[in-house]
Amino acid sequence: MTAVCCAAVIAAAGAGLSGTAYAAENLPPVQPLVQDLTTGSKACASGEGRPYVSTPPTLRAVLNDPEEDNQPAEANLVKGEFEAWWTDAAGSEQRRTYTSYETLSGSPQQWRMPEDVPADTVVSWHVRANDGTTTSAWSSEGEGHVCEFVVDDVSPDQPVVTSPDYPEDEISDGVGVYGSFTMDSPSPDVVEYRYNFIGGPYGTARPDEPGGPATIRFLPLEGRPDYLSVRAVDRSGRSSPTTTYWFRVKDGRAPVAHWKLDDPAGSTGAAAEAGTAARAGSGVTFGGPAIRGADTGATAALNGSSHAYLTPGVPAVDTAGTFAVSAWVRPAQTDRTMTVASQDAGGTAAFRLGLTSRDSGPAWSFALGDAHVTGGAPETGEWAHLLGLYDEETGTARLYVNGHAVGTGAEATPTGTSGAFQIGRARSGDQYHARWHGDLGDVRVHDRVVVPAEVADMAYRTPELLGHWSLETATDGASPEQTDGAPLRLGDGATIHRSPSSTCIPDLDPDCAYVPPALVGDGHLTLDGGTGHAVAEGPVVDTGDSFTLGVVVRLADAEPAHPMTVLSQAGEHTDAFKVRYEPSQHQWQLVMPERDEPGAPETVVSHIEPADGGEGSGHRLAVVYDDATDTVKLFLDGYTNDRATGTVPNGWRSSGALQIGRGQVGDGWGEYLHGDVDEVQAYAGALKDSRIGGLGWGTNPCLEC
């Protein structure tokens, strides 16, 4: 404490006040606590626990002085007296001291150690507080202890990387197959290895003891050249040069069992692309329709009876290790538990992939031992892709529906099995139960991890172009579809604007009248905002299933007076969807009612964007409804966001025609668009986000990409 004197009496007198005296006796500062001391960023320690540092550190201490010895309004100041010592190479003790500046009690004090502190030498230090009159005990006295550190000024040696599974510069197996990588530096004081692969993961591995090797496990997600980049870090925090270990990963190996189930009608069994052919019960009918957009052929129907099954009569995979089983499925009912695939294990099933009926509603399921993963919402007559995965490395069972993980991964303890693989039924005692009623296709079994990108590819259904109207010309009030499909019929107030055949400059040619170019290509549709519209023949997209729509639109007004619809498709009572501009909120909106009822709850997603006012090249809007994930997205100029993404639990099938430039309002048509429309494109299926940017440019995007 800083004070005028050690003891003082301050008298104060005033009108009507008796004299008051304050006595102040200086108390010594508090002994610094070991837990309030740090060596650099490391806690105070000694002996085997002493910290190692890469350079002479900054010593820090929090020092306190009792407040009781302060006079009113007096600052409580304290400074630190640091002392450090060590024995040099000649055996002589070296000692350094430092006194810090005064600061408020409770504030940290610090001392940057001098550069002559030797490396590889134990340095001890302690500190005490000084209030300008008295000092505290040293931090090392009584129940305290000295702090120690060692400066390590040598970086560790570069680590050596080895892998029995992925040898350096060789092509090895493969996506979905774990491999071990061992990192080992010759330096004896290495305490961790910091590593990363191309694109991740990034991590830290610690040896069992300093200077020892560390081994990590890695799951390749892509077939490509890859590298493991590693640095060794010693106990002082010094880092070695980086070792880069290059290796090459094969694509994921093929299934160990695979039945396409595309056998000709009348077949009595299923041929095997891999594994053993499966004999079929009499409740199986081959030659069903292919799955639109999926990479499959025909499918098989199982009638749910005791004869509805297929089996190769042998196991397909060792269920004690990593495995995955998948199939395309279409249930004919969802009100009972049914099996897509299983494998016998004595009087039970080692696993079961299928549909579970429960009080809260049906769900897809994958059961393995006592572990059950459920999720998704099965729909009667709707195709879905299922994949159940057990990862022995993590001990986790997972379920994917339509390429997306559902439910919560469950810890599983499977058992090995020598029983037969089953399609369409599951073992229970001396009988089979939970028989499948519906269609199945493309059953696969893998003996490795099927990684998320592969799952998504297996479940991907390539969208199908339903119509592309470039709106370049119109004949007899109809604008043709690019692939000779049904044209768009133009209503009153709708005309085709054509780009000029030649250009001129009005300022230079008084007889020249400027004609603006078309939005895209040589022409576009112009709507008058009163009655103008165009209409397709019937409902172009199936709104009960996944679909994609794209359009280029430019509003004629800078401040529209009312909402205006650019695309819609109606049911009996309301539009199944409506893409419109809402001027009161300056938004492009996608509106999707939950039911075909007046006043039904609506999902509304939107983008904020000012109206065009007849200028510019317009905007490229796209709608993507993914029935597999129950999501809908509105894209503006190729981009979407959280506000433009929503959930539509069950899309319903609309019966009305696709409308351009108007939507249903009450019992009639309204929200007529005043502006220009071009490049209307419609697809069955959900285009990938990366393909949306290809809409609206006069061509069709790559659907397989």
XYZ file of C-alpha atoms in Angstrom, residues 161-695:
535
model
C 5.199 -42.126 -41.238
C 4.405 -45.755 -42.077
C 1.211 -47.606 -42.928
C 0.703 -51.337 -43.532
C -2.703 -50.609 -45.108
C -1.854 -47.644 -47.325
C 1.842 -47.933 -48.304
C 3.483 -44.746 -49.515
C 3.062 -43.954 -53.213
C 1.030 -47.113 -53.824
C -2.604 -47.618 -54.809
C -4.356 -49.433 -52.008
C -7.789 -50.549 -50.845
C -9.897 -48.337 -50.669
C -12.901 -46.080 -49.984
C -14.764 -47.256 -46.882
C -11.848 -49.354 -45.547
C -10.050 -48.161 -42.412
C -6.265 -48.000 -42.393
C -3.603 -47.435 -39.713
C -0.912 -44.756 -39.933
C 1.972 -44.687 -37.438
C 3.964 -41.506 -36.753
C 7.331 -41.703 -34.990
C 9.960 -39.013 -34.408
C 13.493 -39.972 -33.235
C 13.352 -37.162 -30.634
C 12.790 -38.483 -27.086
C 10.663 -35.560 -25.869
C 7.849 -35.581 -28.442
C 4.470 -35.468 -26.705
C 2.090 -35.140 -29.655
C 1.757 -35.306 -33.425
C -0.414 -32.809 -35.285
C -1.728 -34.123 -38.564
C -4.164 -33.608 -41.417
C -5.267 -35.286 -44.602
C -6.368 -33.471 -47.768
C -9.568 -31.715 -46.783
C -9.425 -33.223 -43.268
C -9.720 -34.616 -40.793
C -7.351 -32.482 -38.745
C -6.260 -33.944 -35.438
C -3.716 -34.542 -32.703
C -2.318 -37.931 -31.722
C -0.405 -38.487 -28.487
C 2.082 -41.297 -27.853
C 1.671 -43.529 -24.823
C 4.866 -42.029 -23.425
C 7.084 -39.095 -24.515
C 9.226 -39.938 -27.503
C 7.118 -42.926 -28.510
C 5.135 -43.507 -31.709
C 1.445 -42.741 -32.174
C -0.999 -44.590 -34.422
C -4.216 -43.247 -35.907
C -7.024 -44.845 -37.903
C -8.289 -43.237 -41.086
C -11.356 -43.906 -43.234
C -10.893 -42.794 -46.865
C -13.973 -41.114 -48.286
C -12.797 -40.659 -51.882
C -10.825 -42.684 -54.386
C -7.936 -40.376 -55.215
C -4.344 -39.456 -54.313
C -4.184 -38.286 -50.709
C -1.527 -37.354 -48.205
C -0.978 -37.365 -44.476
C 0.817 -34.222 -43.276
C 2.441 -34.590 -39.835
C 4.445 -32.423 -37.423
C 5.987 -33.666 -34.186
C 5.606 -31.356 -31.168
C 7.802 -31.633 -28.080
C 6.947 -30.803 -24.474
C 8.141 -27.216 -24.922
C 5.738 -26.668 -27.823
C 8.448 -26.684 -30.480
C 7.418 -28.174 -33.791
C 9.381 -30.327 -36.213
C 9.542 -29.888 -39.984
C 6.484 -31.329 -41.718
C 6.459 -34.841 -43.124
C 4.150 -35.364 -46.101
C 3.216 -38.981 -46.760
C 1.540 -39.553 -50.137
C -0.685 -42.542 -50.830
C -3.425 -43.448 -53.280
C -6.893 -44.735 -52.475
C -8.875 -47.038 -54.745
C -12.574 -46.579 -55.332
C -14.750 -48.535 -52.937
C -14.802 -52.229 -53.676
C -17.906 -53.826 -55.115
C -20.605 -55.528 -53.035
C -19.943 -59.062 -51.807
C -23.539 -59.920 -52.698
C -25.787 -58.170 -55.212
C -29.199 -59.065 -56.618
C -30.635 -56.566 -59.083
C -34.037 -58.341 -59.017
C -34.543 -57.296 -62.644
C -34.990 -60.896 -63.792
C -37.535 -61.619 -66.541
C -41.159 -62.202 -65.688
C -41.775 -65.842 -64.814
C -38.315 -66.387 -63.293
C -38.106 -68.654 -60.239
C -35.021 -67.022 -58.790
C -32.811 -63.950 -58.862
C -29.471 -63.955 -60.634
C -26.526 -62.655 -58.612
C -24.204 -59.907 -59.798
C -22.038 -60.999 -56.847
C -22.451 -63.850 -54.410
C -24.917 -66.714 -54.830
C -28.104 -66.686 -56.879
C -31.262 -66.486 -54.754
C -34.183 -68.871 -55.179
C -37.585 -67.218 -54.943
C -40.761 -68.347 -53.264
C -44.008 -68.507 -55.213
C -45.079 -65.186 -53.655
C -42.461 -63.329 -55.722
C -43.311 -61.879 -59.135
C -40.535 -60.631 -61.392
C -40.734 -58.122 -64.234
C -42.080 -55.118 -62.353
C -41.524 -51.550 -63.619
C -38.139 -49.872 -63.303
C -37.676 -47.079 -60.775
C -37.839 -43.790 -62.670
C -34.514 -41.972 -62.494
C -32.732 -44.699 -60.522
C -29.836 -46.723 -61.906
C -31.879 -49.937 -61.877
C -33.802 -52.137 -64.269
C -37.006 -54.005 -63.542
C -38.122 -54.828 -60.003
C -39.742 -57.710 -58.113
C -43.054 -57.722 -56.239
C -43.543 -59.697 -53.000
C -47.143 -60.364 -51.957
C -46.553 -60.538 -48.200
C -47.495 -64.220 -47.889
C -45.407 -67.021 -46.399
C -44.090 -67.671 -49.919
C -42.897 -64.083 -50.457
C -39.136 -64.369 -49.999
C -35.812 -64.855 -51.767
C -32.740 -66.534 -50.286
C -29.350 -67.711 -51.548
C -29.331 -70.325 -48.773
C -25.946 -69.112 -47.491
C -24.703 -66.075 -45.522
C -23.965 -62.939 -47.510
C -21.625 -61.282 -44.994
C -20.047 -61.748 -41.550
C -22.262 -59.597 -39.357
C -19.675 -59.535 -36.560
C -17.619 -57.170 -38.687
C -18.367 -54.027 -40.678
C -21.150 -54.468 -43.222
C -23.879 -52.580 -45.073
C -27.114 -53.786 -46.661
C -29.248 -51.689 -49.022
C -32.236 -51.881 -51.359
C -34.831 -49.879 -53.257
C -38.220 -50.490 -51.621
C -41.854 -49.585 -52.270
C -44.286 -50.770 -49.576
C -47.795 -51.768 -50.571
C -48.875 -51.037 -46.994
C -47.335 -49.319 -43.982
C -49.585 -50.508 -41.172
C -47.499 -53.527 -40.177
C -43.861 -54.385 -39.540
C -42.141 -55.779 -42.652
C -38.643 -56.978 -43.531
C -36.612 -55.962 -46.564
C -33.507 -58.027 -45.701
C -32.109 -60.050 -42.788
C -29.659 -62.832 -42.041
C -30.366 -65.897 -39.916
C -28.529 -66.370 -36.617
C -29.856 -69.524 -35.012
C -33.422 -68.908 -33.944
C -33.309 -65.163 -34.600
C -32.083 -62.603 -37.106
C -28.577 -61.147 -36.782
C -29.955 -57.930 -38.305
C -33.171 -56.696 -39.881
C -33.628 -53.872 -42.367
C -37.173 -52.829 -43.084
C -40.282 -51.025 -41.884
C -41.526 -50.834 -38.299
C -45.143 -50.137 -37.432
C -45.681 -48.287 -34.165
C -48.326 -46.195 -32.413
C -46.737 -42.918 -33.566
C -46.788 -44.085 -37.179
C -44.620 -46.207 -39.475
C -40.856 -45.692 -39.704
C -37.954 -47.215 -41.560
C -35.728 -49.279 -39.279
C -32.403 -51.084 -38.953
C -32.025 -53.496 -36.036
C -28.747 -55.148 -35.033
C -28.605 -57.101 -31.770
C -30.207 -54.864 -29.164
C -29.595 -51.715 -31.216
C -32.465 -50.166 -33.183
C -32.258 -47.129 -35.446
C -35.493 -45.725 -36.855
C -36.425 -42.711 -38.932
C -38.088 -41.414 -42.047
C -41.740 -41.695 -42.993
C -42.671 -44.624 -45.272
C -45.464 -43.887 -47.745
C -47.593 -46.529 -49.388
C -46.741 -46.815 -53.070
C -43.683 -44.499 -52.844
C -40.155 -45.677 -53.661
C -37.406 -45.162 -51.091
C -33.786 -46.232 -50.859
C -32.703 -47.822 -47.574
C -29.221 -48.590 -46.300
C -28.325 -50.039 -42.907
C -24.694 -49.836 -41.814
C -22.735 -51.361 -38.952
C -19.268 -49.836 -38.438
C -17.151 -52.211 -36.351
C -14.536 -49.486 -35.834
C -16.974 -47.220 -34.009
C -19.353 -49.938 -32.834
C -22.255 -47.945 -34.288
C -25.313 -48.910 -36.320
C -26.732 -46.283 -38.681
C -29.681 -45.987 -41.044
C -29.867 -43.986 -44.285
C -33.117 -43.205 -46.095
C -32.947 -41.775 -49.596
C -29.268 -40.986 -49.139
C -29.628 -39.149 -45.823
C -28.827 -40.374 -42.320
C -31.962 -40.636 -40.182
C -32.554 -41.342 -36.530
C -29.654 -41.504 -34.098
C -26.707 -43.852 -34.508
C -26.898 -46.607 -31.896
C -24.140 -48.543 -30.139
C -24.420 -52.138 -31.266
C -22.962 -55.464 -30.156
C -23.532 -57.858 -33.059
C -22.724 -61.545 -33.252
C -21.209 -63.509 -36.058
C -23.597 -65.661 -38.060
C -23.438 -68.596 -40.398
C -27.148 -68.507 -41.256
C -28.666 -67.781 -44.640
C -29.318 -64.301 -46.012
C -33.010 -63.534 -46.456
C -34.879 -61.059 -48.662
C -38.445 -60.266 -47.599
C -38.553 -62.029 -44.228
C -36.813 -62.390 -40.829
C -36.166 -65.397 -38.607
C -38.032 -65.803 -35.305
C -37.656 -69.156 -33.563
C -38.384 -71.947 -36.052
C -40.403 -69.683 -38.348
C -40.102 -66.515 -40.398
C -42.164 -63.401 -39.816
C -42.519 -59.697 -40.785
C -42.826 -60.595 -44.463
C -42.522 -57.875 -47.096
C -45.550 -56.729 -49.051
C -44.550 -54.469 -51.915
C -41.807 -54.026 -54.500
C -38.039 -54.431 -54.122
C -35.068 -53.724 -56.338
C -31.278 -53.726 -56.368
C -30.404 -55.471 -53.079
C -26.721 -55.041 -52.187
C -24.494 -56.231 -49.346
C -21.064 -54.697 -48.644
C -18.338 -55.868 -46.272
C -17.053 -52.334 -45.694
C -18.290 -48.891 -44.764
C -20.399 -47.356 -47.516
C -19.455 -43.700 -47.065
C -22.051 -40.890 -47.182
C -21.195 -39.761 -50.717
C -21.656 -43.331 -51.971
C -24.963 -43.652 -50.126
C -26.170 -40.429 -51.757
C -25.123 -41.683 -55.210
C -26.862 -45.041 -54.691
C -30.078 -43.254 -53.705
C -29.931 -40.543 -56.369
C -32.728 -40.510 -58.902
C -31.715 -38.623 -62.018
C -34.343 -35.970 -62.781
C -36.270 -36.318 -66.026
C -36.927 -33.334 -68.268
C -40.690 -32.900 -68.642
C -40.743 -29.690 -70.613
C -38.575 -26.789 -71.755
C -40.292 -23.771 -73.260
C -37.867 -21.178 -74.624
C -40.689 -18.794 -75.580
C -38.880 -17.641 -78.724
C -41.905 -17.812 -81.048
C -45.624 -18.498 -81.118
C -47.815 -19.884 -83.883
C -51.604 -19.715 -83.625
C -51.262 -18.650 -80.007
C -48.996 -21.549 -78.979
C -45.286 -21.436 -78.076
C -43.542 -24.772 -78.780
C -41.741 -27.050 -76.352
C -38.098 -27.717 -77.267
C -38.442 -31.512 -77.519
C -41.719 -31.511 -79.471
C -43.825 -31.876 -76.341
C -47.056 -30.042 -75.677
C -46.821 -26.274 -76.292
C -47.792 -23.448 -73.978
C -51.074 -21.793 -74.980
C -50.977 -18.000 -74.790
C -54.012 -16.242 -73.336
C -55.241 -12.704 -74.001
C -52.699 -10.111 -72.954
C -49.745 -12.461 -73.626
C -47.413 -11.852 -76.559
C -43.995 -13.006 -77.708
C -41.429 -10.223 -77.810
C -38.690 -10.733 -80.402
C -35.198 -9.280 -80.399
C -34.552 -6.939 -83.341
C -33.081 -8.539 -86.461
C -30.661 -5.619 -86.802
C -29.364 -2.973 -84.463
C -29.473 0.749 -84.848
C -28.622 3.764 -82.738
C -31.567 6.185 -82.283
C -29.262 9.127 -81.547
C -27.633 8.698 -84.966
C -30.651 7.542 -86.980
C -33.885 9.503 -86.414
C -35.890 6.740 -88.169
C -34.590 4.133 -85.735
C -36.827 2.954 -82.896
C -35.000 1.137 -80.138
C -36.225 -2.406 -79.496
C -34.823 -4.043 -76.357
C -33.272 -7.511 -76.620
C -34.984 -10.613 -75.302
C -34.203 -11.867 -71.813
C -32.634 -15.075 -73.169
C -32.121 -16.010 -76.813
C -34.269 -14.366 -79.495
C -37.557 -13.927 -77.677
C -39.518 -13.916 -74.427
C -43.106 -13.847 -73.206
C -44.552 -10.451 -72.265
C -47.600 -10.309 -69.964
C -49.795 -7.223 -69.566
C -50.700 -7.688 -65.874
C -54.430 -7.683 -66.618
C -55.312 -10.933 -68.355
C -51.989 -12.058 -69.808
C -50.940 -15.626 -69.069
C -49.832 -18.879 -70.665
C -50.956 -22.386 -69.771
C -49.628 -25.902 -70.340
C -51.673 -28.941 -71.224
C -52.421 -30.562 -67.884
C -50.320 -30.780 -64.707
C -46.734 -30.768 -65.980
C -45.099 -31.775 -62.672
C -46.350 -34.352 -60.168
C -46.541 -32.221 -57.039
C -46.955 -35.336 -54.882
C -43.423 -36.386 -55.809
C -40.082 -34.613 -56.213
C -39.986 -31.929 -58.906
C -37.947 -28.966 -60.139
C -39.086 -25.831 -61.978
C -37.003 -23.011 -63.409
C -38.009 -19.663 -64.930
C -36.502 -16.310 -65.901
C -38.672 -13.332 -64.951
C -38.456 -9.521 -65.029
C -41.083 -7.325 -63.395
C -42.238 -4.330 -65.417
C -42.973 -2.139 -62.370
C -40.600 -0.711 -59.787
C -43.454 -0.576 -57.257
C -46.039 -3.256 -58.101
C -49.497 -2.522 -56.730
C -50.369 -6.100 -55.778
C -48.868 -9.613 -55.543
C -48.029 -11.172 -58.913
C -47.651 -14.895 -59.669
C -45.176 -16.176 -62.226
C -45.740 -19.960 -61.849
C -48.522 -22.041 -60.286
C -50.242 -25.397 -60.573
C -53.660 -25.825 -59.046
C -55.675 -28.515 -57.309
C -59.424 -28.399 -56.887
C -59.451 -25.740 -54.159
C -56.044 -24.066 -54.108
C -52.663 -24.006 -55.837
C -50.322 -26.868 -54.970
C -47.540 -24.298 -55.317
C -47.287 -20.654 -56.270
C -44.164 -18.630 -57.101
C -45.015 -14.978 -56.738
C -43.681 -11.499 -55.986
C -45.090 -9.922 -52.807
C -44.448 -6.148 -53.108
C -45.503 -5.339 -49.542
C -42.496 -7.337 -48.318
C -40.245 -6.885 -51.376
C -40.005 -10.652 -51.641
C -40.037 -13.441 -54.160
C -42.036 -16.159 -52.408
C -42.783 -19.829 -52.867
C -46.112 -20.759 -51.266
C -47.093 -24.435 -50.766
C -50.342 -25.303 -48.916
C -50.274 -28.488 -46.836
C -53.624 -29.703 -48.204
C -55.928 -29.073 -51.132
C -58.321 -27.082 -48.987
C -59.234 -23.396 -48.834
C -57.314 -21.746 -46.018
C -55.009 -24.737 -45.453
C -51.758 -24.005 -43.549
C -48.973 -22.923 -45.899
C -45.217 -23.307 -46.093
C -43.771 -19.998 -47.323
C -40.097 -19.519 -48.208
C -38.693 -16.323 -49.667
C -35.883 -14.106 -50.965
C -35.844 -10.342 -50.401
C -35.264 -8.555 -53.714
C -36.421 -5.151 -55.046
C -38.705 -5.152 -58.080
C -36.973 -4.753 -61.463
C -38.947 -1.823 -62.833
C -38.581 -3.171 -66.376
C -34.803 -2.871 -66.338
C -31.971 -5.381 -66.277
C -31.783 -9.001 -67.344
C -34.346 -10.286 -64.849
C -33.890 -13.019 -62.264
C -33.538 -16.779 -62.537
C -35.925 -18.434 -60.105
C -36.023 -22.150 -59.369
C -38.198 -24.341 -57.151
C -36.923 -27.709 -55.905
C -39.228 -30.008 -53.946
C -37.512 -33.144 -52.604
C -40.143 -35.621 -51.475
C -37.428 -37.914 -50.095
C -36.378 -35.346 -47.500
C -39.663 -33.398 -47.308
C -37.832 -30.160 -48.122
C -38.568 -27.350 -50.549
C -36.123 -24.684 -51.707
C -36.520 -21.435 -53.612
C -33.441 -20.362 -55.570
C -32.782 -16.804 -56.738
C -30.070 -16.467 -59.375
C -28.638 -19.848 -58.397
C -28.575 -19.326 -54.635
C -30.718 -20.314 -51.681
C -30.462 -19.872 -47.903
C -32.163 -20.884 -44.666
C -34.978 -18.384 -45.194
C -35.613 -19.811 -48.661
C -35.741 -23.424 -47.414
C -38.718 -25.059 -45.732
C -40.371 -28.341 -44.807
C -43.364 -29.834 -46.622
C -44.249 -33.107 -44.833
C -46.441 -34.612 -47.577
C -46.751 -33.082 -50.989
C -50.167 -33.638 -52.571
C -50.892 -34.366 -56.205
C -52.478 -31.460 -58.081
C -54.729 -31.960 -61.087
C -54.620 -28.494 -62.640
C -52.494 -27.265 -65.516
C -49.194 -25.432 -65.100
C -49.918 -21.693 -65.242
C -47.478 -18.955 -66.259
C -48.368 -15.477 -65.090
C -51.351 -16.098 -62.801
C -52.570 -18.065 -59.760
C -55.775 -19.050 -58.061
C -57.434 -16.355 -55.956
C -60.626 -17.493 -54.282
C -62.802 -19.128 -56.915
C -61.055 -17.573 -59.891
C -57.767 -16.414 -61.374
C -55.784 -13.428 -60.184
C -52.355 -12.071 -59.243
C -51.643 -11.521 -62.944
C -47.997 -10.788 -63.708
C -46.974 -7.538 -65.363
C -43.588 -8.242 -66.883
C -41.529 -10.643 -68.974
C -41.043 -14.416 -68.660
C -38.547 -16.710 -70.368
C -37.002 -20.190 -70.214
C -39.651 -22.202 -68.380
C -38.185 -25.614 -67.495
C -39.842 -28.516 -65.636
C -38.320 -31.739 -64.288
C -39.550 -34.825 -62.493
C -37.135 -35.217 -59.578
C -35.039 -32.886 -57.477
C -32.067 -31.320 -59.229
C -28.901 -31.144 -57.157
C -28.134 -27.689 -55.773
C -24.992 -27.562 -57.910
C -27.095 -27.955 -61.094
C -29.539 -25.120 -60.400
C -27.146 -22.508 -61.765
C -27.506 -24.155 -65.184
C -31.200 -23.307 -65.462
